[in-house]
Coordinates of C-alpha atoms in Angstrom, one line a residue:
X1 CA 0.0 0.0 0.0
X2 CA 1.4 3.7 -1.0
X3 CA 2.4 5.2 2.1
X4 CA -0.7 8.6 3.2
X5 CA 1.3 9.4 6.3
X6 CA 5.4 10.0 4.9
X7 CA 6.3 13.0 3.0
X8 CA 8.4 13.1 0.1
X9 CA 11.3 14.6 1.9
X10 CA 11.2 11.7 4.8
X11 CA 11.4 9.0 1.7
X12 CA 14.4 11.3 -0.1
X13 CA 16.4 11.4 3.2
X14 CA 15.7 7.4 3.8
X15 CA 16.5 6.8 0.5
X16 CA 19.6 8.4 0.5
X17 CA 20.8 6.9 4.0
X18 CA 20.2 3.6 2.5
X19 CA 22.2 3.7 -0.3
X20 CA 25.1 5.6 1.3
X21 CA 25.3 2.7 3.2
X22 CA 24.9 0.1 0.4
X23 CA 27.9 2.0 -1.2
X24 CA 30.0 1.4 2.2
X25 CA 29.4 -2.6 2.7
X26 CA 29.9 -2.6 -1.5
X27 CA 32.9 -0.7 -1.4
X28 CA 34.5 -3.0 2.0
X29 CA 33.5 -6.0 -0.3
X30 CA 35.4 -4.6 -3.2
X31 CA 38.3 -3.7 -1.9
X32 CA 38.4 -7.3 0.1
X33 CA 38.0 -5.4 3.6
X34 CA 35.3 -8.2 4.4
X35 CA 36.9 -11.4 5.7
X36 CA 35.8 -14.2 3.9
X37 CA 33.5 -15.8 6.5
X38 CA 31.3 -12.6 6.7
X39 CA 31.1 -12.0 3.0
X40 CA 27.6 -13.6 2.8
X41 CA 26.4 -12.0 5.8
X42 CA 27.5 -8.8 4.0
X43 CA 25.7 -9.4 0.7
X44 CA 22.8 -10.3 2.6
X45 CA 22.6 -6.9 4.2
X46 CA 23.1 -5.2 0.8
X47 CA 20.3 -7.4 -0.5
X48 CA 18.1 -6.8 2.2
X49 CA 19.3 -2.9 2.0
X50 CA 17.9 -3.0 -1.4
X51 CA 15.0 -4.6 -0.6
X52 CA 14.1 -1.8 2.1
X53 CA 14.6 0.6 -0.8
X54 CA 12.7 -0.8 -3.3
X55 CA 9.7 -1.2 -1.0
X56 CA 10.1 2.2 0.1
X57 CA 10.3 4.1 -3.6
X58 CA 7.1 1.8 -4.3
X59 CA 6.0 3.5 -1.0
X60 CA 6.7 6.8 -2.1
X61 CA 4.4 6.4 -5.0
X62 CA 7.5 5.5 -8.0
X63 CA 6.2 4.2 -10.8
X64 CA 5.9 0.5 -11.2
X65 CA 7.4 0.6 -14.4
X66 CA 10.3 2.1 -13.2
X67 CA 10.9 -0.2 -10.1
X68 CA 10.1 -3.5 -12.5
X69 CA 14.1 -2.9 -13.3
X70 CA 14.8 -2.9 -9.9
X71 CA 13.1 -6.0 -8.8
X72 CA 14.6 -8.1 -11.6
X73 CA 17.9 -6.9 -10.1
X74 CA 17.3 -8.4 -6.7
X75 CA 15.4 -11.6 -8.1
X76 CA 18.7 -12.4 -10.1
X77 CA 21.0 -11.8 -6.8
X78 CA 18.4 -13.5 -4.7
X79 CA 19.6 -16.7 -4.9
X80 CA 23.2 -16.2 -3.3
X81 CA 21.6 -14.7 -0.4
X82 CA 18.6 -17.2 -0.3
X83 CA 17.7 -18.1 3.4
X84 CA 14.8 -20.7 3.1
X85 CA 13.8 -19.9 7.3
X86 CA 13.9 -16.0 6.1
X87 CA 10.2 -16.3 5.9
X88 CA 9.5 -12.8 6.1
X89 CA 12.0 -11.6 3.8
X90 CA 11.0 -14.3 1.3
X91 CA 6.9 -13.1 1.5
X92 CA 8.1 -9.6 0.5
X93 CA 10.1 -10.6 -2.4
X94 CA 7.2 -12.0 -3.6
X95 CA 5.1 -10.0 -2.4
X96 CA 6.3 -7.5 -4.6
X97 CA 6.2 -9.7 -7.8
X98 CA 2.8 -9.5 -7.5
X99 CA 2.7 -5.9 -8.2
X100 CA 2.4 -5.9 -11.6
X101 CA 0.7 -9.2 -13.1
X102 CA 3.2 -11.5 -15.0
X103 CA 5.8 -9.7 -13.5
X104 CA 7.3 -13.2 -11.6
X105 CA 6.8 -15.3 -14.7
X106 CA 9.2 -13.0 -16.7
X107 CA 12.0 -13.5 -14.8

């Protein structure tokens, strides 16, 4: 459900936080500051990271053409990160699939 309460400058600043800190984690990965036995719990926050923004553009009221882009983006990166007991996270991937009809089958 599109957000009634939130203004567009509460979503901007959120936004923003968000993927300042996706850059950090992606740039400690990069550069191989993550040792390797928290590399997956790293990618999994940056997934998850991702997953907060996309649900809050939708949120803000983007267009669902424009997030479709998105959302293939994290289907495709899904997999490494796939938890089968991250029931909640799982239901909001899909979830969100079901946005736009057929949008699950394509990908």
């Amino acid at each position: 459900m599109r957000d009634q309460i939130k203004d567009l400058e509460y979503f901007n600043e959120f936004l923003q936080e968000e993927q300042a800190r996706i850059t950090r984690f992606s740039d400690k990965l990069a550069s191989g500051g993550v040792k390797p036995e928290r590399r997956l719990p790293v990618k999994t926050k940056i997934h998850d990271l991702k997953l907060g923004i996309l649900t809050a553009r939708y949120s803000r009221g983007d267009e669902l053409s424009v997030l479709e882009g998105e959302y293939a983006e994290l289907l495709k990166s899904w997999g490494e990160v796939w938890e089968p007991d991250n029931y909640n996270k799982n239901l909001n991937m899909i979830s969100l699939g079901g946005l736009k009809p057929g949008l699950l089958q394509k990908y």
